[in-house]
């Protein structure tokens, strides 16, 4: 571009006419060349090939799913049909399942869709009609799996399933999750729930745990989620996971974008628009290549926080727009100086799919989500579900958990007096007078450390503060009758001393498995001493939500640093439902009561145990004075006055 300007030139007349002559100004017009700034292209890139797998899923032989000349194709309208197609798959032939309607818990007659012990499968929505409403996928011991073009949403946590939109549990490899829309909700229509309970109401959108490798997650919409994408379930979940995230749209989410422990990640050409707490969280030595992404309107897009070890990242040509950088907890690393802390060279070619960072936003907005890929035409809408046939009422109503109202004359207690560490021989006296002991557990095939130590004064200290990622659990089997008869009852009392270090105290879990039943439940109690979160937390016990009694920031807060007797009663009307009451210090007025709730599912229907310790990921410290339990009844403190064994320790509130 040219611009004309006038150049004023002063010519001294002394040079031309002598010193006494006046100065003459001569204006000369010149043409000056001005180079314009380069134009930045922010339009969408036109993409013509959306069916090629890039990233880690292209390695290890590639990911083809259910494609192939000899493939079997099935169109499904219900979850039952999908489950049957997976169950009946010919192991020698790839399987493609076309989803032509809405899959629900009701038409699946199950809590999840298992893609388990299987390979060479594609599950793809037809057009824009494929939907998973309230039910997710559980990928376990599977290889060469593709999930595309589906809306997956509102998958509740703790309904007998992992609770994720898509859960990948290793060993699993060559997984391609592409062109889906996966979401939950940041709110729950229940005013009685606390914020923590709302956060736990749903789980992750896409999570990968254990030995999960060669995974690509591309062109998805992720939104309205507290716990968006988790890679590695805990600081002890140590596997060399390899995942690629590209061209995804993340918006209206809280955190975990993703949370990545161990292994290697490649995150490129994603558009992040809004995150309440944080973005990419690299932890436990993970190395992530973060390349040509557009981050907008969020806090801490890249960081390492909340693990025993930090993770690392390589930042390459990213856009940071309207970003807030805030310092984290002690030991955290925040990428607010836009400096790389590591380097990752990926083994695959992805340059054909890498687009200029200025065009990421519009390209992702145009192509991410469902209805963007070509699929066969729908064979027609799925038939409307048949109306449910009314079932005549059973004249005999099912049993309800009516808690005992008469005090027992005596109680045959099971006793752990904590004179010895729980793994020691004869540490436990059972109700029939025999002696036993708790068994140590394993994590990832390795024996867990013993973090219990006897103090010589009739108490045992549990301390996992040296490494919060360590698990250490003492487990005793067969603690409740497994006879298929309901109602069932259970009473548990524990004499515990907390700590003054602002740490959690201990976890206690009871599983009520029944060999005669088809389902099982459990109660997990976390004794917490950590500030405003202190109190007695019942994890996922309140119809799938967690609840804390005596919480540190509430009017009925209790001082968890002190010694006291904690008392729990459980009355089960079925393997999965019942009443729970919590008492402290022998007070017959409950600290909290749950009535007619769906219990937290057991990992296996037959699980039947009492477990003490730490299941990992947090630090615990506390002293055990004694533990008592019985399945003879659900007894209140008033019923047990004078009925606790002598000589076990401090039984204040129950001694007369």
XYZ file of C-alpha atoms in Angstrom:
656
model
C 0.000 0.000 0.000
C 1.280 3.510 -0.813
C 0.641 6.668 1.154
C 1.491 10.202 -0.128
C 2.946 12.744 2.281
C 4.378 16.285 2.140
C 7.983 16.611 3.215
C 8.969 20.074 4.378
C 12.577 20.935 3.513
C 14.284 23.946 5.030
C 16.927 25.346 2.775
C 19.161 27.914 4.359
C 19.421 30.966 2.138
C 22.825 31.581 3.549
C 24.013 28.772 1.398
C 22.315 30.196 -1.691
C 21.967 33.938 -1.222
C 24.234 34.884 1.639
C 23.875 35.338 5.329
C 21.506 38.312 5.210
C 18.941 36.575 2.999
C 15.744 35.073 4.606
C 15.087 31.367 4.902
C 12.952 29.708 2.238
C 10.704 26.662 2.897
C 10.244 24.340 -0.024
C 7.564 21.571 0.183
C 8.324 18.464 -1.831
C 5.712 15.736 -2.373
C 7.058 12.175 -2.060
C 5.538 8.687 -2.118
C 6.311 6.646 1.054
C 5.801 2.847 1.071
C 4.003 1.515 4.212
C 3.805 -2.302 4.692
C 0.439 -3.384 6.255
C 0.379 -5.939 9.124
C -0.280 -9.515 7.999
C -3.923 -10.647 8.093
C -4.575 -13.439 10.619
C -7.000 -16.060 9.370
C -9.459 -16.915 12.182
C -11.967 -18.748 10.024
C -12.703 -22.463 10.286
C -10.520 -24.858 8.348
C -12.575 -26.977 5.957
C -12.139 -30.591 7.040
C -12.934 -33.330 4.553
C -11.602 -36.411 6.332
C -13.098 -37.000 9.749
C -12.772 -40.785 9.679
C -9.004 -41.070 10.135
C -7.632 -41.975 13.554
C -4.786 -39.750 14.717
C -2.852 -39.800 17.951
C -1.972 -42.697 20.208
C -4.898 -44.815 18.961
C -3.140 -44.935 15.583
C -0.225 -46.812 17.197
C 0.018 -50.455 18.250
C -1.485 -51.671 14.971
C -4.110 -48.920 14.786
C -7.756 -48.756 15.832
C -10.355 -50.063 13.393
C -13.133 -51.130 15.764
C -15.930 -53.053 14.069
C -14.879 -52.357 10.485
C -13.723 -55.074 8.095
C -15.046 -57.078 5.175
C -16.453 -59.819 7.371
C -17.995 -57.511 9.955
C -21.372 -58.049 11.560
C -23.684 -55.002 11.682
C -26.587 -54.622 14.089
C -29.066 -51.767 14.539
C -30.314 -51.396 18.132
C -33.101 -49.397 19.740
C -32.754 -50.553 23.359
C -30.047 -51.281 25.863
C -31.115 -54.912 26.046
C -30.470 -55.254 22.312
C -27.057 -53.609 22.659
C -26.066 -55.835 25.576
C -27.220 -58.922 23.677
C -25.215 -57.921 20.587
C -22.055 -57.529 22.674
C -22.658 -60.740 24.579
C -23.253 -62.766 21.408
C -20.392 -61.285 19.366
C -18.494 -63.751 17.192
C -14.880 -63.491 18.452
C -13.625 -64.015 14.899
C -15.638 -61.195 13.308
C -15.689 -57.414 13.954
C -18.973 -55.993 15.220
C -20.529 -52.612 14.428
C -23.538 -51.589 16.505
C -25.605 -48.725 15.044
C -27.588 -46.911 17.743
C -30.940 -45.731 16.356
C -32.634 -44.403 19.484
C -32.262 -43.660 23.176
C -30.623 -46.220 25.453
C -31.763 -45.915 29.082
C -31.435 -47.735 32.379
C -35.005 -48.914 31.900
C -34.656 -50.404 28.419
C -31.225 -51.829 29.259
C -32.480 -53.421 32.471
C -28.957 -52.852 33.732
C -26.919 -50.025 35.277
C -24.285 -49.852 32.505
C -23.206 -51.185 29.145
C -20.208 -53.464 29.653
C -17.688 -53.655 26.804
C -15.757 -56.314 28.613
C -13.342 -59.079 27.605
C -13.965 -58.256 23.958
C -12.257 -56.719 20.932
C -13.011 -55.245 17.483
C -16.216 -53.351 18.274
C -17.688 -50.046 17.058
C -20.730 -48.436 18.678
C -21.916 -45.517 16.519
C -25.020 -43.361 16.566
C -27.059 -43.177 13.359
C -27.403 -39.577 12.177
C -28.266 -37.544 15.257
C -30.466 -40.193 16.873
C -28.009 -42.154 19.011
C -28.308 -41.321 22.706
C -27.257 -42.791 26.044
C -29.538 -41.176 28.633
C -28.471 -41.903 32.189
C -26.398 -44.950 31.287
C -22.732 -45.132 30.327
C -20.110 -47.487 28.922
C -17.739 -49.575 31.037
C -14.731 -50.665 28.934
C -12.730 -53.377 30.734
C -10.093 -55.776 29.364
C -11.000 -54.695 25.846
C -9.045 -53.877 22.691
C -9.785 -52.065 19.424
C -12.970 -50.267 20.484
C -14.616 -47.250 18.808
C -17.411 -45.093 20.287
C -18.684 -42.322 17.960
C -21.527 -39.943 17.300
C -23.479 -40.429 20.545
C -25.008 -38.105 23.102
C -24.048 -39.534 26.498
C -25.406 -37.670 29.484
C -26.541 -37.581 33.116
C -24.918 -40.849 34.165
C -25.457 -41.050 37.924
C -22.628 -42.084 40.195
C -22.905 -45.107 42.480
C -25.803 -46.964 40.949
C -23.902 -50.216 40.664
C -21.695 -48.842 37.875
C -18.552 -46.709 37.576
C -20.735 -43.626 37.128
C -18.848 -42.223 34.130
C -20.141 -41.472 30.658
C -17.294 -43.663 29.413
C -15.094 -45.547 31.879
C -11.938 -47.245 30.583
C -10.432 -49.699 33.055
C -7.173 -51.300 31.990
C -5.885 -53.499 30.680
C -7.448 -51.818 27.665
C -5.865 -50.549 24.468
C -6.611 -48.927 21.124
C -9.718 -47.004 22.050
C -11.098 -44.185 19.852
C -13.750 -41.892 21.368
C -14.820 -39.504 18.644
C -17.550 -36.975 17.769
C -19.665 -37.476 20.874
C -21.396 -34.980 23.136
C -20.898 -35.982 26.768
C -22.312 -33.977 29.648
C -23.937 -34.008 33.080
C -25.099 -31.044 35.161
C -23.475 -28.621 37.567
C -26.706 -28.451 39.573
C -29.088 -31.001 41.042
C -32.772 -30.360 41.698
C -32.584 -31.245 45.372
C -32.268 -28.364 47.815
C -31.274 -30.726 50.635
C -27.936 -31.605 48.998
C -24.741 -29.862 50.031
C -22.319 -28.610 47.382
C -20.062 -31.620 47.989
C -23.018 -33.926 47.425
C -23.918 -32.121 44.212
C -20.338 -32.553 42.984
C -20.538 -36.290 43.707
C -23.981 -36.763 42.147
C -22.367 -37.509 38.774
C -18.836 -38.709 38.110
C -16.528 -38.216 35.106
C -17.380 -37.832 31.445
C -14.444 -39.920 30.161
C -12.091 -41.580 32.667
C -9.146 -43.929 32.095
C -7.695 -46.007 34.924
C -5.209 -48.804 35.307
C -3.244 -50.013 32.299
C -5.091 -48.035 29.603
C -3.003 -47.261 26.496
C -3.210 -46.114 22.891
C -6.300 -43.969 23.351
C -7.483 -41.040 21.227
C -10.297 -38.715 22.303
C -11.240 -36.382 19.442
C -13.917 -33.938 18.238
C -16.085 -34.347 21.345
C -18.122 -31.775 23.221
C -17.532 -31.945 26.989
C -19.684 -29.692 29.137
C -21.652 -29.190 32.373
C -19.427 -31.372 34.524
C -17.654 -31.134 37.856
C -15.295 -34.087 37.245
C -14.694 -34.028 33.538
C -11.863 -36.380 32.561
C -9.662 -38.375 34.924
C -6.560 -40.291 33.814
C -5.310 -42.394 36.725
C -7.604 -43.049 39.683
C -5.086 -42.243 42.431
C -1.454 -41.428 43.104
C -0.783 -45.177 43.344
C -2.424 -45.983 39.978
C 0.970 -46.150 38.282
C 0.827 -47.202 34.616
C 2.386 -45.824 31.454
C -0.919 -44.599 30.046
C -0.843 -42.943 26.593
C -3.704 -40.681 25.503
C -4.269 -38.057 22.830
C -6.954 -35.354 23.084
C -7.499 -33.318 19.915
C -10.147 -30.962 18.508
C -12.431 -31.252 21.548
C -14.653 -28.447 22.849
C -14.556 -28.101 26.641
C -16.990 -25.601 28.184
C -18.974 -24.853 31.342
C -16.933 -27.336 33.362
C -15.174 -27.199 36.713
C -11.839 -29.029 36.404
C -9.997 -32.187 35.189
C -9.467 -31.129 31.569
C -7.926 -33.697 31.991
C -6.419 -34.597 35.361
C -3.508 -36.771 34.203
C -1.368 -39.018 36.445
C 1.673 -40.910 35.165
C 2.213 -41.737 31.478
C 2.215 -39.491 28.419
C -0.431 -37.213 26.967
C -0.748 -35.167 23.794
C -3.321 -32.372 23.813
C -3.589 -30.376 20.604
C -6.071 -28.130 18.798
C -8.649 -28.149 21.621
C -10.878 -25.166 22.396
C -11.354 -24.527 26.119
C -14.025 -21.961 26.930
C -14.609 -21.483 30.619
C -13.509 -23.562 33.616
C -14.475 -22.725 37.182
C -11.404 -24.108 38.953
C -8.669 -25.306 36.624
C -7.774 -26.895 33.305
C -5.061 -29.449 32.532
C -3.604 -30.886 35.747
C -0.424 -32.912 35.145
C 0.525 -35.013 38.187
C 2.721 -37.868 39.394
C 5.413 -37.500 36.724
C 3.052 -37.359 33.739
C 4.466 -35.534 30.699
C 1.990 -33.744 28.416
C 2.597 -32.056 25.076
C 0.132 -29.127 25.012
C 0.143 -27.841 21.461
C -1.772 -25.135 19.586
C -4.824 -25.058 21.870
C -7.070 -22.055 22.460
C -7.731 -21.406 26.175
C -10.333 -18.718 26.949
C -12.208 -17.352 29.970
C -10.824 -19.688 32.600
C -8.551 -20.064 35.602
C -5.193 -21.877 35.636
C -5.360 -23.617 32.233
C -2.183 -25.635 32.929
C -0.880 -26.647 36.328
C 0.291 -29.431 38.665
C -1.589 -29.608 41.970
C -2.858 -31.950 44.711
C -0.519 -34.957 44.292
C 2.565 -36.237 46.075
C 4.638 -35.526 42.954
C 4.266 -32.889 40.270
C 3.793 -33.572 36.564
C 5.292 -31.816 33.549
C 4.258 -30.120 30.305
C 5.575 -28.809 27.038
C 3.748 -25.682 25.835
C 3.789 -25.047 22.077
C 2.062 -22.059 20.423
C -1.093 -21.908 22.544
C -3.519 -18.965 22.784
C -4.341 -17.748 26.318
C -7.321 -15.370 26.209
C -8.844 -13.745 29.312
C -7.007 -16.083 31.687
C -6.687 -15.810 35.473
C -3.588 -17.316 37.025
C -3.812 -18.026 40.743
C -1.238 -19.597 43.070
C -2.016 -23.094 44.254
C -1.395 -25.006 47.447
C 2.123 -25.588 48.719
C 4.114 -27.639 46.222
C 1.933 -26.679 43.264
C 3.323 -25.485 39.942
C 1.258 -23.075 37.837
C 2.162 -22.346 34.194
C 1.538 -18.624 34.474
C 4.907 -17.786 32.945
C 4.020 -19.860 29.871
C 7.218 -21.865 30.272
C 7.572 -25.568 29.521
C 8.699 -27.850 32.338
C 9.249 -30.978 30.228
C 9.373 -32.310 26.693
C 7.446 -35.030 24.875
C 8.167 -36.304 21.378
C 5.181 -38.318 20.164
C 5.811 -41.415 18.000
C 3.089 -40.810 15.398
C 2.491 -38.483 12.442
C -0.339 -36.027 13.082
C 0.662 -33.032 10.968
C -2.220 -33.532 8.537
C -4.692 -32.981 11.374
C -2.840 -30.090 13.039
C -4.415 -26.734 12.168
C -3.195 -23.166 12.891
C -3.987 -22.130 16.442
C -5.859 -18.984 15.264
C -8.363 -21.250 13.477
C -8.866 -23.749 16.297
C -11.881 -22.022 17.865
C -14.038 -21.784 14.744
C -12.978 -25.200 13.448
C -13.779 -26.970 16.702
C -17.101 -25.155 17.018
C -18.040 -26.286 13.508
C -16.965 -29.935 13.665
C -17.091 -31.171 17.298
C -20.077 -33.161 18.531
C -22.725 -35.388 16.965
C -24.191 -35.190 13.477
C -20.881 -34.200 11.877
C -19.858 -37.554 10.410
C -21.509 -39.575 7.673
C -23.469 -42.632 8.741
C -25.920 -44.929 6.943
C -29.520 -43.664 6.863
C -31.754 -44.618 9.736
C -34.084 -47.545 8.961
C -36.829 -45.571 10.706
C -37.599 -44.373 14.185
C -37.471 -46.895 16.968
C -40.896 -48.102 18.084
C -42.352 -46.424 21.140
C -41.786 -48.448 24.309
C -44.635 -50.725 25.223
C -46.716 -49.482 28.141
C -45.884 -51.174 31.389
C -48.404 -53.765 32.491
C -49.688 -53.142 35.978
C -48.496 -55.816 38.365
C -51.025 -56.862 40.999
C -49.981 -55.903 44.485
C -48.495 -58.642 46.561
C -50.783 -59.011 49.561
C -47.664 -59.578 51.658
C -45.619 -56.355 51.635
C -41.838 -56.662 51.480
C -40.052 -56.498 54.819
C -39.040 -53.066 56.047
C -36.073 -52.375 58.312
C -37.856 -51.908 61.637
C -35.043 -51.326 64.085
C -35.239 -53.335 67.329
C -36.984 -51.495 70.140
C -36.230 -53.850 73.035
C -32.747 -53.790 74.575
C -30.869 -57.091 74.487
C -30.136 -58.954 77.703
C -26.544 -59.357 76.504
C -24.536 -59.071 73.288
C -22.045 -61.561 71.891
C -19.581 -59.016 70.563
C -16.896 -59.386 67.952
C -13.968 -57.518 69.500
C -10.821 -55.869 68.233
C -9.332 -54.500 71.473
C -6.351 -52.869 69.684
C -3.860 -54.386 72.099
C -2.090 -55.712 68.986
C -1.861 -54.441 65.444
C -4.799 -55.860 63.438
C -2.636 -58.291 61.404
C -1.203 -59.959 64.501
C -2.306 -63.483 65.392
C -5.276 -63.596 67.777
C -5.814 -59.826 67.504
C -9.589 -60.375 67.145
C -11.977 -62.216 69.455
C -15.045 -63.358 67.516
C -18.582 -63.679 68.852
C -18.295 -67.477 69.127
C -15.183 -67.162 71.303
C -12.676 -68.101 68.602
C -9.688 -65.937 67.771
C -8.795 -64.386 64.450
C -6.985 -61.512 62.767
C -7.398 -58.975 59.984
C -5.788 -59.710 56.627
C -3.521 -57.237 54.762
C -4.605 -56.215 51.261
C -2.872 -55.703 47.917
C -2.877 -52.807 45.454
C -1.934 -53.453 41.843
C -0.740 -56.935 42.761
C 1.694 -55.673 45.428
C 1.324 -55.989 49.188
C 0.251 -52.767 50.858
C 2.518 -51.363 53.602
C 1.536 -51.952 57.221
C 0.806 -48.489 58.612
C -0.684 -49.774 61.887
C 1.558 -49.784 64.963
C 0.746 -50.980 68.493
C 1.594 -48.428 71.190
C 1.847 -50.845 74.113
C -0.946 -49.108 76.050
C -3.943 -50.868 74.496
C -4.137 -48.551 71.497
C -2.958 -48.787 67.895
C -1.891 -45.809 65.778
C -2.727 -45.642 62.097
C -0.531 -43.146 60.222
C -0.332 -42.718 56.431
C 0.937 -39.121 56.505
C 4.403 -40.081 55.251
C 2.914 -40.807 51.836
C -0.714 -39.891 51.242
C -0.797 -42.069 48.118
C -0.120 -45.254 50.123
C -2.943 -47.676 50.728
C -2.972 -49.723 53.897
C -6.081 -51.735 54.706
C -6.905 -54.380 57.293
C -9.814 -56.597 56.264
C -11.851 -59.209 58.117
C -14.343 -61.328 56.154
C -17.781 -62.746 57.036
C -19.084 -60.121 59.458
C -22.828 -60.427 58.703
C -25.106 -63.413 58.089
C -25.264 -64.271 54.381
C -28.504 -66.254 54.473
C -30.765 -64.282 52.115
C -33.111 -63.350 54.988
C -34.196 -59.724 55.491
C -34.351 -57.480 57.393
C -30.716 -57.634 58.522
C -29.094 -55.572 61.253
C -25.608 -54.403 62.119
C -24.148 -52.348 64.955
C -20.597 -50.960 64.950
C -18.852 -49.026 67.729
C -15.347 -47.556 67.591
C -13.284 -45.774 70.232
C -11.108 -43.328 68.261
C -8.697 -40.498 69.030
C -8.255 -37.901 66.287
C -5.212 -35.762 65.519
C -4.326 -32.090 65.844
C -2.502 -31.992 62.491
C -5.593 -31.132 60.423
C -5.456 -34.603 58.848
C -8.126 -37.187 58.222
C -8.285 -39.906 60.902
C -9.186 -43.301 59.365
C -11.568 -45.000 56.934
C -13.911 -47.793 57.967
C -15.929 -49.842 55.486
C -18.521 -52.577 56.007
C -19.720 -54.656 53.037
C -23.029 -56.473 53.522
C -22.671 -59.142 50.853
C -25.168 -61.971 50.733
C -24.426 -65.201 48.881
C -28.159 -65.686 48.425
C -28.686 -62.254 46.864
C -28.024 -60.803 43.418
C -26.691 -57.469 44.691
C -24.662 -56.183 47.595
C -24.144 -52.946 49.457
C -21.618 -51.332 51.755
C -21.161 -48.413 54.116
C -17.930 -46.439 53.883
C -17.246 -44.068 56.777
C -14.469 -41.481 56.536
C -13.505 -39.951 59.876
C -12.250 -36.528 58.854
C -10.263 -33.945 60.765
C -9.400 -31.677 57.847
C -10.679 -28.212 58.710
C -14.091 -27.168 57.356
C -14.509 -30.684 55.884
C -14.058 -32.355 59.281
C -16.790 -34.654 60.515
C -18.206 -38.125 59.941
C -18.606 -38.633 56.200
C -20.765 -41.441 54.838
C -19.557 -41.828 51.266
C -22.333 -42.159 48.685
C -24.687 -43.607 51.301
C -27.545 -41.147 50.801
C -29.119 -42.591 47.624
C -25.765 -42.275 45.868
C -24.693 -38.968 47.446
C -22.200 -38.432 50.242
C -23.255 -36.819 53.499
C -21.212 -35.500 56.425
C -22.556 -35.287 59.982
C -20.965 -32.879 62.443
C -19.230 -31.032 59.610
C -16.616 -28.472 60.566
C -18.318 -25.478 58.934
C -21.862 -26.259 60.136
C -23.693 -25.461 63.392
C -23.518 -29.044 64.699
C -19.747 -29.356 64.126
C -17.942 -31.783 66.404
C -14.314 -31.583 67.460
C -12.708 -34.510 65.639
C -9.377 -34.064 67.460
C -10.846 -35.507 70.700
C -11.285 -39.104 71.816
C -14.858 -40.286 71.580
C -16.981 -43.357 70.918
C -18.589 -43.442 67.453
C -21.679 -45.626 67.061
C -23.377 -46.743 63.832
C -26.525 -48.798 63.290
C -27.650 -50.262 59.965
C -30.983 -51.953 59.247
C -31.315 -53.462 55.753
C -34.703 -54.170 54.183
C -33.028 -55.658 51.097
C -29.468 -56.200 49.833
C -29.380 -52.589 48.629
C -31.679 -50.460 50.819
C -31.977 -49.615 54.476
C -31.694 -47.207 57.422
C -28.509 -45.753 58.920
C -28.091 -43.897 62.215
C -24.969 -42.223 63.636
C -24.441 -41.586 67.368
C -21.553 -40.183 69.390
C -20.432 -40.388 73.038
C -23.316 -42.590 74.121
C -25.902 -39.891 73.378
C -29.165 -41.594 72.437
C -30.160 -38.699 70.159
C -28.652 -39.502 66.756
C -26.181 -37.086 65.229
C -27.719 -38.065 61.889
C -30.241 -40.492 60.394
C -30.844 -41.775 56.852
C -34.087 -43.673 56.260
C -35.016 -45.884 53.323
C -31.897 -44.982 51.339
C -30.232 -46.884 48.540
C -26.909 -48.044 49.919
C -23.588 -47.702 48.145
C -23.141 -50.779 45.898
C -20.523 -53.341 46.851
C -17.807 -54.082 44.304
C -19.079 -57.669 44.247
C -22.462 -58.893 45.421
C -20.864 -61.424 47.770
C -18.444 -58.967 49.455
C -18.870 -59.408 53.198
C -16.261 -57.726 55.383
C -15.156 -55.094 57.876
C -12.176 -53.022 56.725
C -10.044 -50.440 58.535
C -7.333 -48.146 57.195
C -6.783 -45.958 54.149
C -7.941 -46.740 50.602
C -5.454 -44.232 49.153
C -5.111 -40.658 47.899
C -5.295 -38.837 51.272
C -3.291 -38.774 54.501
C -4.749 -40.284 57.692
C -3.633 -40.292 61.306
C -5.481 -41.529 64.386
C -5.451 -43.865 67.377
C -7.764 -46.882 67.677
C -8.727 -47.804 71.248
C -11.159 -50.587 70.327
C -13.712 -51.748 67.740
C -16.903 -53.744 68.448
C -19.500 -55.127 66.059
C -22.493 -57.445 65.930
C -25.127 -58.494 63.398
C -27.602 -59.456 66.130
C -29.393 -56.093 66.021
C -29.308 -52.374 65.294
C -28.909 -51.212 68.891
C -29.101 -47.626 70.126
C -26.755 -46.320 72.853
C -29.527 -46.594 75.460
C -29.919 -50.310 74.665
C -26.219 -50.943 75.198
C -25.646 -49.270 78.580
C -23.643 -51.718 80.678
C -23.364 -54.257 77.827
C -19.930 -53.386 76.413
C -17.065 -55.754 77.279
C -14.928 -54.882 80.270
C -11.257 -54.081 79.890
C -11.238 -53.007 76.235
C -10.490 -49.345 76.967
C -12.379 -46.083 77.349
C -16.132 -46.785 77.004
C -17.345 -43.410 78.272
C -21.100 -43.057 77.817
C -21.757 -46.812 77.891
C -20.316 -47.893 81.223
C -23.503 -47.781 83.298
